[in-house]
Coordinates of N, CA and C in Angstrom, one line a residue:
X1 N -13.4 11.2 -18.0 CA -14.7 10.8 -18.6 C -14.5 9.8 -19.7
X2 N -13.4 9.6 -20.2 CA -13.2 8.4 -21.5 C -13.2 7.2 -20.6
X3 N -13.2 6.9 -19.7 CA -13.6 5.7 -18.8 C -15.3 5.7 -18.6
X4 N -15.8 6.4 -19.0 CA -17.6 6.3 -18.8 C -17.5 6.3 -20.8
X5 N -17.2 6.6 -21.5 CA -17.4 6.6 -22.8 C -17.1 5.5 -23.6
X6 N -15.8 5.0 -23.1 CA -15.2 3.2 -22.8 C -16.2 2.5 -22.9
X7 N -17.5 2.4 -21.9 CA -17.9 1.8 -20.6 C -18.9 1.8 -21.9
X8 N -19.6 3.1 -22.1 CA -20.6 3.2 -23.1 C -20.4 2.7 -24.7
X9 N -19.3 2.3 -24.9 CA -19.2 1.5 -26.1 C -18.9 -0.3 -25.8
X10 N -18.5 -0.2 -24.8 CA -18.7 -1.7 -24.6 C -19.9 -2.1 -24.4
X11 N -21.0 -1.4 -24.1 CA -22.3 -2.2 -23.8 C -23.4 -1.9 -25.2
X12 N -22.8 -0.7 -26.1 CA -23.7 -0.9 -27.2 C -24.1 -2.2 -28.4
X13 N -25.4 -2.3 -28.3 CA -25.6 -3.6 -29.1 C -25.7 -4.8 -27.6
X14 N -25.5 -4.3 -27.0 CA -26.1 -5.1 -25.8 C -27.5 -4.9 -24.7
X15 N -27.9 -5.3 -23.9 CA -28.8 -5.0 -23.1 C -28.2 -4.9 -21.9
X16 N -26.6 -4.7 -21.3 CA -26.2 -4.9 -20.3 C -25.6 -3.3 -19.7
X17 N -25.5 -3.5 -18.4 CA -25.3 -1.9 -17.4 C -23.8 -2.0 -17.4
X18 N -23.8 -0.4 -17.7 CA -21.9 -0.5 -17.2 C -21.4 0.0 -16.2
X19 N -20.7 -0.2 -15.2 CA -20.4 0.7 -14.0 C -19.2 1.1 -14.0
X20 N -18.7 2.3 -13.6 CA -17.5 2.7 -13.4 C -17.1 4.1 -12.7
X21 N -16.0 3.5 -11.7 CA -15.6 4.6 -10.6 C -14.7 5.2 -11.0
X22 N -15.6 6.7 -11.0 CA -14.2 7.9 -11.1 C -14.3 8.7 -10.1
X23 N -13.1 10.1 -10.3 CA -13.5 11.0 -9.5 C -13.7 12.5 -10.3
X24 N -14.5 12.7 -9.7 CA -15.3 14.0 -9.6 C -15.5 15.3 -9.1
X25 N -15.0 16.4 -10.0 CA -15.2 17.7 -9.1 C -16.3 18.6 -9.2
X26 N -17.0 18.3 -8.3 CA -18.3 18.9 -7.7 C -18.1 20.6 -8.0
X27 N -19.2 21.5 -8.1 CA -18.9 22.9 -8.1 C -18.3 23.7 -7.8
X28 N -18.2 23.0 -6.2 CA -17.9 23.7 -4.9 C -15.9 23.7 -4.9
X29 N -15.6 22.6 -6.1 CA -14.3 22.4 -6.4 C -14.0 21.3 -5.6
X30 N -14.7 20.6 -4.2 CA -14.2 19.7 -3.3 C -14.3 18.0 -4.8
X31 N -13.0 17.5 -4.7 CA -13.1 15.9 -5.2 C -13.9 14.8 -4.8
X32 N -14.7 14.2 -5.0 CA -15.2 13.1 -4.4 C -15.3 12.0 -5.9
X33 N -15.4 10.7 -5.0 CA -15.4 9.5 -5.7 C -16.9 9.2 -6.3
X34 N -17.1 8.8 -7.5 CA -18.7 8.4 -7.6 C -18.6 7.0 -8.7
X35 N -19.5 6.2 -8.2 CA -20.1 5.4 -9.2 C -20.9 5.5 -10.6
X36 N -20.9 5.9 -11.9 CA -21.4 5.9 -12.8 C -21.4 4.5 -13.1
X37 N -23.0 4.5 -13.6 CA -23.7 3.5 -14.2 C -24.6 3.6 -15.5
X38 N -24.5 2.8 -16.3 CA -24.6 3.6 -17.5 C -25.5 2.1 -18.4
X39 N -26.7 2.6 -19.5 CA -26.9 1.4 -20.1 C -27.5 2.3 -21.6
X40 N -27.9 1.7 -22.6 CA -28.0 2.0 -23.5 C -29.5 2.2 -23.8
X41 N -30.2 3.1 -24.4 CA -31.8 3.5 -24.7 C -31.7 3.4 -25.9
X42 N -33.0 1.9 -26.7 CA -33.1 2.0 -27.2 C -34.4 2.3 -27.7
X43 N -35.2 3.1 -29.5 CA -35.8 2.7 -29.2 C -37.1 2.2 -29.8
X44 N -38.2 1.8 -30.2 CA -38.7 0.6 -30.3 C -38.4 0.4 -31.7
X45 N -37.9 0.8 -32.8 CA -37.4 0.2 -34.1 C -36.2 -0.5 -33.6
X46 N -35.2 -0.4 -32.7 CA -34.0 -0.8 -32.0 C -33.0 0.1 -32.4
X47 N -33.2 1.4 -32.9 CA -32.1 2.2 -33.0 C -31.6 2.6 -31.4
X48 N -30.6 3.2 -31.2 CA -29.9 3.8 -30.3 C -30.2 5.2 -30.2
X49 N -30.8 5.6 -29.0 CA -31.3 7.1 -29.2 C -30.5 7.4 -28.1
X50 N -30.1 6.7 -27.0 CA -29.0 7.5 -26.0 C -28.7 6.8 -25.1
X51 N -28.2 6.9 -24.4 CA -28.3 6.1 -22.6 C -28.7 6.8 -21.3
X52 N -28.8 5.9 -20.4 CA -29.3 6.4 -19.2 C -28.8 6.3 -18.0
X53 N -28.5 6.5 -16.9 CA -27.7 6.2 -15.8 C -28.0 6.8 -14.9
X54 N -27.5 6.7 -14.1 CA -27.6 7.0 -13.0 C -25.3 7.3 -11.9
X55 N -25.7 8.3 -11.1 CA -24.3 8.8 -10.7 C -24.6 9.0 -9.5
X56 N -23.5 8.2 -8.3 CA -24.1 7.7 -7.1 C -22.9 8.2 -6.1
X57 N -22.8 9.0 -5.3 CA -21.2 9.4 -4.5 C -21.3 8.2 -3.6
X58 N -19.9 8.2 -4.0 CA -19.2 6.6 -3.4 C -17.8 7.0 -2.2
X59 N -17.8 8.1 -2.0 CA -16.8 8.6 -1.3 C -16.4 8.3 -0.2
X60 N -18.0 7.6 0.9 CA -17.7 6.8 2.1 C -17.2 5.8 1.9
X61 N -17.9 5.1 0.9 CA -17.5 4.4 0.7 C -16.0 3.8 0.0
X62 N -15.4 4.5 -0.7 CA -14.0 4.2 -0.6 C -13.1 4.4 0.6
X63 N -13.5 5.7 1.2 CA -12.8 5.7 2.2 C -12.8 4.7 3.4
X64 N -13.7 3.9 3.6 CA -13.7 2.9 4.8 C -13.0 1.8 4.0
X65 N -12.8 2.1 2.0 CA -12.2 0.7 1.2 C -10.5 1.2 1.8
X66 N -10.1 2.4 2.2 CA -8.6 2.7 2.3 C -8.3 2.3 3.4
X67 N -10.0 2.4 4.9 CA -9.5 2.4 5.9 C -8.9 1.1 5.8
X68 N -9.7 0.1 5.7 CA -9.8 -1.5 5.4 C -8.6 -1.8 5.1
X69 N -8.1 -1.3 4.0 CA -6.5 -2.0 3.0 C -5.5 -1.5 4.0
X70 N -5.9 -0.5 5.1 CA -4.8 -0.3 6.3 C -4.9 -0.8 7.1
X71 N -6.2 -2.0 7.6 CA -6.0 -2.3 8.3 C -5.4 -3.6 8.1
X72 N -5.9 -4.1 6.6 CA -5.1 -5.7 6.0 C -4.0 -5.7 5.8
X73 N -2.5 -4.6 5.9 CA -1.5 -4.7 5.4 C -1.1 -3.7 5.7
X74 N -1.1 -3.0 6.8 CA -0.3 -2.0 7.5 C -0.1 -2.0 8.9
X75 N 1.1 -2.2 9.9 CA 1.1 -2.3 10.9 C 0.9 -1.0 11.8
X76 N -0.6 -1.2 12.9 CA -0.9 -0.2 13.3 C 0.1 0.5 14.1
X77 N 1.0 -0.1 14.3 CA 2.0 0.8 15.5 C 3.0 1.7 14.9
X78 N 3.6 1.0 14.0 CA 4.8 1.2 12.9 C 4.4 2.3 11.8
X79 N 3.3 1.8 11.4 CA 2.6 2.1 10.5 C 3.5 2.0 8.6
X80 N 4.4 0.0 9.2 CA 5.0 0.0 8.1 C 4.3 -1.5 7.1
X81 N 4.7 -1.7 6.6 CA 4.1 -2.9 6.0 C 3.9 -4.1 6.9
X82 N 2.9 -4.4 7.1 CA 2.6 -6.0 7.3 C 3.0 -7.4 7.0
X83 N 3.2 -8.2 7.6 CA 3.4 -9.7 7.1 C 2.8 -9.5 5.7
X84 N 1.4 -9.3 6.1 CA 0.5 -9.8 4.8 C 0.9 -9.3 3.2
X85 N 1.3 -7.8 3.6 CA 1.9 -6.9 2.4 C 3.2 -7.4 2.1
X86 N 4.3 -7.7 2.6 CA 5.4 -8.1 3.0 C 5.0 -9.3 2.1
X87 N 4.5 -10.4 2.0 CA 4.7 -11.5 1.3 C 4.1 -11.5 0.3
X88 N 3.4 -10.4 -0.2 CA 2.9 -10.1 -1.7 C 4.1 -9.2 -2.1
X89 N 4.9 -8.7 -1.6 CA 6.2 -8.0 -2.4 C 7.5 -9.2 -2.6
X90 N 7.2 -9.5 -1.4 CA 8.4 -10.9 -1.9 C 7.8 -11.9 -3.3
X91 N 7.1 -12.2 -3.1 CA 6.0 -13.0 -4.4 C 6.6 -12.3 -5.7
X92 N 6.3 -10.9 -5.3 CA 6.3 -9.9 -7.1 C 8.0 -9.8 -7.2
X93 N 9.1 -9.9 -6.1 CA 10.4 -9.6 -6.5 C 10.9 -11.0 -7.1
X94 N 10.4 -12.2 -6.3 CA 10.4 -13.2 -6.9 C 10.1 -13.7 -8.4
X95 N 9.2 -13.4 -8.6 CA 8.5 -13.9 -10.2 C 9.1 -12.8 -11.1
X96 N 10.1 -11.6 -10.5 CA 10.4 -10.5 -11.0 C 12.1 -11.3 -11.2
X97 N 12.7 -11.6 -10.8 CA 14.2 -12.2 -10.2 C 15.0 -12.3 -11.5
X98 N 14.1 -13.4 -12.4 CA 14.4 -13.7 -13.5 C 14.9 -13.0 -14.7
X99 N 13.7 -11.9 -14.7 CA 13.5 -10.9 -15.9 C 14.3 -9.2 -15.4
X100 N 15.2 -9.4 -14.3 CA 15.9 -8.2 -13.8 C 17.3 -8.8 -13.9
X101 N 18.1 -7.4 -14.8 CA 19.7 -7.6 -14.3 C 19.7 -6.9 -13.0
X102 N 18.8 -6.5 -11.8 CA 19.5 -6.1 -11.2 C 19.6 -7.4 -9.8
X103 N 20.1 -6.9 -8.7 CA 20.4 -7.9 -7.9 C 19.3 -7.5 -7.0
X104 N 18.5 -8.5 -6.0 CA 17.6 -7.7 -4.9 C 18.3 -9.3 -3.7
X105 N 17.9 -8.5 -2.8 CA 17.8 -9.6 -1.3 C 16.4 -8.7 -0.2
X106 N 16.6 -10.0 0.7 CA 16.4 -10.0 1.8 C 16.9 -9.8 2.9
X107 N 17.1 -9.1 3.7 CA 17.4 -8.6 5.0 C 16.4 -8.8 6.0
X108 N 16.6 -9.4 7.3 CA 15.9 -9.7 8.4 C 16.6 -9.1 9.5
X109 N 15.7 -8.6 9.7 CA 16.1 -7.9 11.6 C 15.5 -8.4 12.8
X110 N 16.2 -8.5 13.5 CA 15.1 -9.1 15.1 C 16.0 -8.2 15.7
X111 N 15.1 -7.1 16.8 CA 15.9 -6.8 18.0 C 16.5 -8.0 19.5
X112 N 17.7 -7.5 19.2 CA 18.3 -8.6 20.2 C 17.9 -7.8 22.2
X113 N 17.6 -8.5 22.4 CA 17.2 -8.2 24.0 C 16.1 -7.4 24.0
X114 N 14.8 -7.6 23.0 CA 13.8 -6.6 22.9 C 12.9 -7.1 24.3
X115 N 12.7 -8.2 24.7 CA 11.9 -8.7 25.6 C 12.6 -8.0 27.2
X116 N 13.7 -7.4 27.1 CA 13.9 -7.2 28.1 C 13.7 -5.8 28.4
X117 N 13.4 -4.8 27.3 CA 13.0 -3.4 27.2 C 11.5 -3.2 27.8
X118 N 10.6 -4.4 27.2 CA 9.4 -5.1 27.6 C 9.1 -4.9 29.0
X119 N 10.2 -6.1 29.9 CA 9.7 -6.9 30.9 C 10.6 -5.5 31.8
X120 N 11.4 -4.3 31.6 CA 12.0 -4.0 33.1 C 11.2 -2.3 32.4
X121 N 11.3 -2.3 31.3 CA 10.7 -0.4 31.0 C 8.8 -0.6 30.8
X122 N 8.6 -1.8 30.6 CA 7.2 -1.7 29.9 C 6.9 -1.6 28.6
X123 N 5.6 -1.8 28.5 CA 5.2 -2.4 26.8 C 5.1 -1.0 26.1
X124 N 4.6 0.4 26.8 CA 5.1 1.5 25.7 C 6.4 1.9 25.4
X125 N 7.6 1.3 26.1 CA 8.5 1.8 25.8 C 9.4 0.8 24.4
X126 N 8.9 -0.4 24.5 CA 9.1 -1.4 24.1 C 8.4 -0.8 22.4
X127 N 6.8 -0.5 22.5 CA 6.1 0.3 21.3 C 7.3 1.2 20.6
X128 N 7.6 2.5 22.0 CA 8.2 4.1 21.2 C 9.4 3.2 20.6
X129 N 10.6 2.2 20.6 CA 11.0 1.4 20.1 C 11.0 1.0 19.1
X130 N 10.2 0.3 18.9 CA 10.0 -0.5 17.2 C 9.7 0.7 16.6
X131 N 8.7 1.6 17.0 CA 8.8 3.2 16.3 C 10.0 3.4 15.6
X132 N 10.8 3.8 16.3 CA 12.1 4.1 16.6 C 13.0 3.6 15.5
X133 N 12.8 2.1 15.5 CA 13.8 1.4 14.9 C 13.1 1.5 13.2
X134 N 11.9 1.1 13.4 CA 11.1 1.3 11.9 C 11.7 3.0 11.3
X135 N 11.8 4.1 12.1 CA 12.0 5.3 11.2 C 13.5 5.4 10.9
X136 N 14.3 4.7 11.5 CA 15.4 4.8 11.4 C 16.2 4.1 10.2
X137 N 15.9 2.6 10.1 CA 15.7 1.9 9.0 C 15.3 2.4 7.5
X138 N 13.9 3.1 8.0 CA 13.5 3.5 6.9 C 13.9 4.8 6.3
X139 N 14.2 5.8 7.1 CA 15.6 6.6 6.6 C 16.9 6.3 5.5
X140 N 17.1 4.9 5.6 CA 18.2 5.0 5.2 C 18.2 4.1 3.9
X141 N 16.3 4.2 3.6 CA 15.8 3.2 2.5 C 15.8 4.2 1.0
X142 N 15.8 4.0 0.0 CA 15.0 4.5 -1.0 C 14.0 4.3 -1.6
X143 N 13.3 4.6 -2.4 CA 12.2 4.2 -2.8 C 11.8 2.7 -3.7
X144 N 12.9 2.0 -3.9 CA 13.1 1.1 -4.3 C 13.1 -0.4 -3.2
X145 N 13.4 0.6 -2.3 CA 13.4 -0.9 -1.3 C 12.4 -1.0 -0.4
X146 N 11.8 -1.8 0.5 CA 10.5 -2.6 1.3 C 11.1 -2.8 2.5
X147 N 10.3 -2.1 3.3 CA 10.4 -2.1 4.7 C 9.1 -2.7 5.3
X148 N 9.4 -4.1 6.0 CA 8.1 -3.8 6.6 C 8.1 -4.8 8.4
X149 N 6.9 -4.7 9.1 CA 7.3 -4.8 10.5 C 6.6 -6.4 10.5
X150 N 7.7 -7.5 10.5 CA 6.7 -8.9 10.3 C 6.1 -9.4 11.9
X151 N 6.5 -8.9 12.7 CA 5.7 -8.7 14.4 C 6.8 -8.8 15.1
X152 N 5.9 -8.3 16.2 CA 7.1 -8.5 17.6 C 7.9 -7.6 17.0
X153 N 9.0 -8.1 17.7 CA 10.5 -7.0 17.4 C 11.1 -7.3 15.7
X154 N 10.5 -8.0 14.9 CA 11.1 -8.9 13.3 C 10.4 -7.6 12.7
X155 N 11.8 -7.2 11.6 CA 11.5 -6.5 10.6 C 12.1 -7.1 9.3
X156 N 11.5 -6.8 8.2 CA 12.3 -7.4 6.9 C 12.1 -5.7 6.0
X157 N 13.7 -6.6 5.8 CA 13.7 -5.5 4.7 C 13.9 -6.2 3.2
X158 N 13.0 -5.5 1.9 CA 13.5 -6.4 0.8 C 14.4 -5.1 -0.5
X159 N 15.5 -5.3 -0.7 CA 16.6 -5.0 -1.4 C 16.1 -5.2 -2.6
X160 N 15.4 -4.1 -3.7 CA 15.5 -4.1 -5.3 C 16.7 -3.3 -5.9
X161 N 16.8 -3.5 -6.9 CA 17.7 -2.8 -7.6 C 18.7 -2.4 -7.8
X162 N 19.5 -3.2 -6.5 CA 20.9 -3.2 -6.2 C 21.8 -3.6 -7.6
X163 N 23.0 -2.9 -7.5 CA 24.0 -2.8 -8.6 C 24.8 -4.3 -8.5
X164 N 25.1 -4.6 -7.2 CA 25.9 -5.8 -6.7 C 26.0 -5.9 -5.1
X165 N 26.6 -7.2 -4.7 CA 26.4 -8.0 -3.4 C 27.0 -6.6 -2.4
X166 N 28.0 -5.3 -3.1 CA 28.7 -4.8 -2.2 C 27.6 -4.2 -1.4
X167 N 26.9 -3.3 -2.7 CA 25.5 -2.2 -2.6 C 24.9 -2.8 -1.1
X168 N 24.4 -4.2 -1.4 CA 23.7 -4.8 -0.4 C 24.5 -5.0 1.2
X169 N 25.2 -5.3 0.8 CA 26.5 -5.1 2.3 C 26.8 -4.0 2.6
X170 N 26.5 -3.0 2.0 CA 27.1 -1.5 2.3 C 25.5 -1.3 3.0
X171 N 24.6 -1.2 3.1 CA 23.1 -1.1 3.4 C 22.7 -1.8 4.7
X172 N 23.3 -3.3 4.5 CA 22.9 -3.5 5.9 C 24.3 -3.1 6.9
X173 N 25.7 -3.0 6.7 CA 25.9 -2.6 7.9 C 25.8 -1.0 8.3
X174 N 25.1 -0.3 7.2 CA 24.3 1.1 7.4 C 23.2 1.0 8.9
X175 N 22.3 0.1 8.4 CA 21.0 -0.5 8.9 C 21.7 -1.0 10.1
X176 N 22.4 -1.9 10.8 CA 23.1 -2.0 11.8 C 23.5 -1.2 12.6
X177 N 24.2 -0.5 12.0 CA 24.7 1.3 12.8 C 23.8 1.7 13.1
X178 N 22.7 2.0 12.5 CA 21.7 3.2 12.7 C 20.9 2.4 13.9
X179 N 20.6 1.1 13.9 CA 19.9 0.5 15.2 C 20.6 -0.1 16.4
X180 N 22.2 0.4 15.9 CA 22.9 -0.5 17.5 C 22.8 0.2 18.4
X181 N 22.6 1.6 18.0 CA 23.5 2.9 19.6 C 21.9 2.8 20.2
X182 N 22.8 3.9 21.3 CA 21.3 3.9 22.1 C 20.3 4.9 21.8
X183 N 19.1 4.0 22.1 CA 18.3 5.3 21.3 C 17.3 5.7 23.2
X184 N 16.7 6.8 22.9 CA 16.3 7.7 24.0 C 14.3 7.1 23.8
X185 N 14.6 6.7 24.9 CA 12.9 6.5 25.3 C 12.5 7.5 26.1
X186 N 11.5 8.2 25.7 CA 10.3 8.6 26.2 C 9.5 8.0 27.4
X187 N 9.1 6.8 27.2 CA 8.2 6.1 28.3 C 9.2 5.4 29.0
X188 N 8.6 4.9 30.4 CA 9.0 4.0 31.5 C 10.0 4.9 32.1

């Protein structure tokens, strides 16, 4: 609630509405999201006698804002980062590069002969695949590092906070092992 009381001191001495989303626990205990909107009551000498507003559940409405941001930057198959996400973390490691002693990279993956899993097993088996390769990859990530599926069979990985060049070499020929053997398809 100090985000509604914020809200209500920024608009005193003004004639303007303040809005602001929080969340909220209903009676029943269940969380939901709501819009509070808030303005100031003044009144006719121009003293401040209170405010008024109004409190509006916004809960669909965020939820179709989470479905949305999954569908702008998360790959439906993989369910790992997107191009789109993917070059807004490159952006932030970049403008970051300067002001860090630590070391970060890039790593790129392409499956070699993925078109051929494709064209003789079929395109689900080709899917349970990049599956496959995405959880495996990402197993062997911490929380520091960016995985994400840039299409087709192209994955990137982005390297924060590596100690030195070895860290980074020791990782990708991790990441190499863990995608050369054979892995077991399901489909085709």
């Amino acid at each position: 609630y100090e985000r509604v009381l914020r809200g209500h001191r920024e608009i005193i001495g003004t004639r303007a509405s303040h809005t602001v989303d929080i969340k909220f626990r209903r009676g029943d205990g269940v969380v939901i999201d709501c819009a509070v909107t808030s303005k100031v009551v003044y009144a006719e000498d121009g003293r401040i006698v209170g405010f008024s507003g109004t409190i509006q559940d916004i809960t669909e409405r965020k939820l179709a804002e989470k479905q949305l941001e999954a569908l702008a930057y998360y790959d439906p198959l993989t369910g790992l980062a997107n191009r789109a996400l993917f070059t807004r973390q490159l952006e932030d490691v970049l403008s970051d590069a300067g002001r860090s002693a630590h070391t970060s990279a890039l790593l790129l993956l392409d499956l070699d002969r993925f078109k051929e899993v494709n064209d003789s097993r079929g395109h689900s088996s080709g899917d349970e695949l990049l599956v496959k390769v995405g959880n495996a990859v990402s197993r062997l990530l911490d929380s520091q590092h960016f995985l994400a599926r840039l299409g087709g069979d192209e994955f990137a990985v982005i390297v924060r906070g590596a100690t030195d060049c070895a860290a980074i070499e020791d990782l990708a020929r991790r990441i190499i092992a863990a995608i050369s053997g054979a892995m077991h398809l399901e489909h085709g």
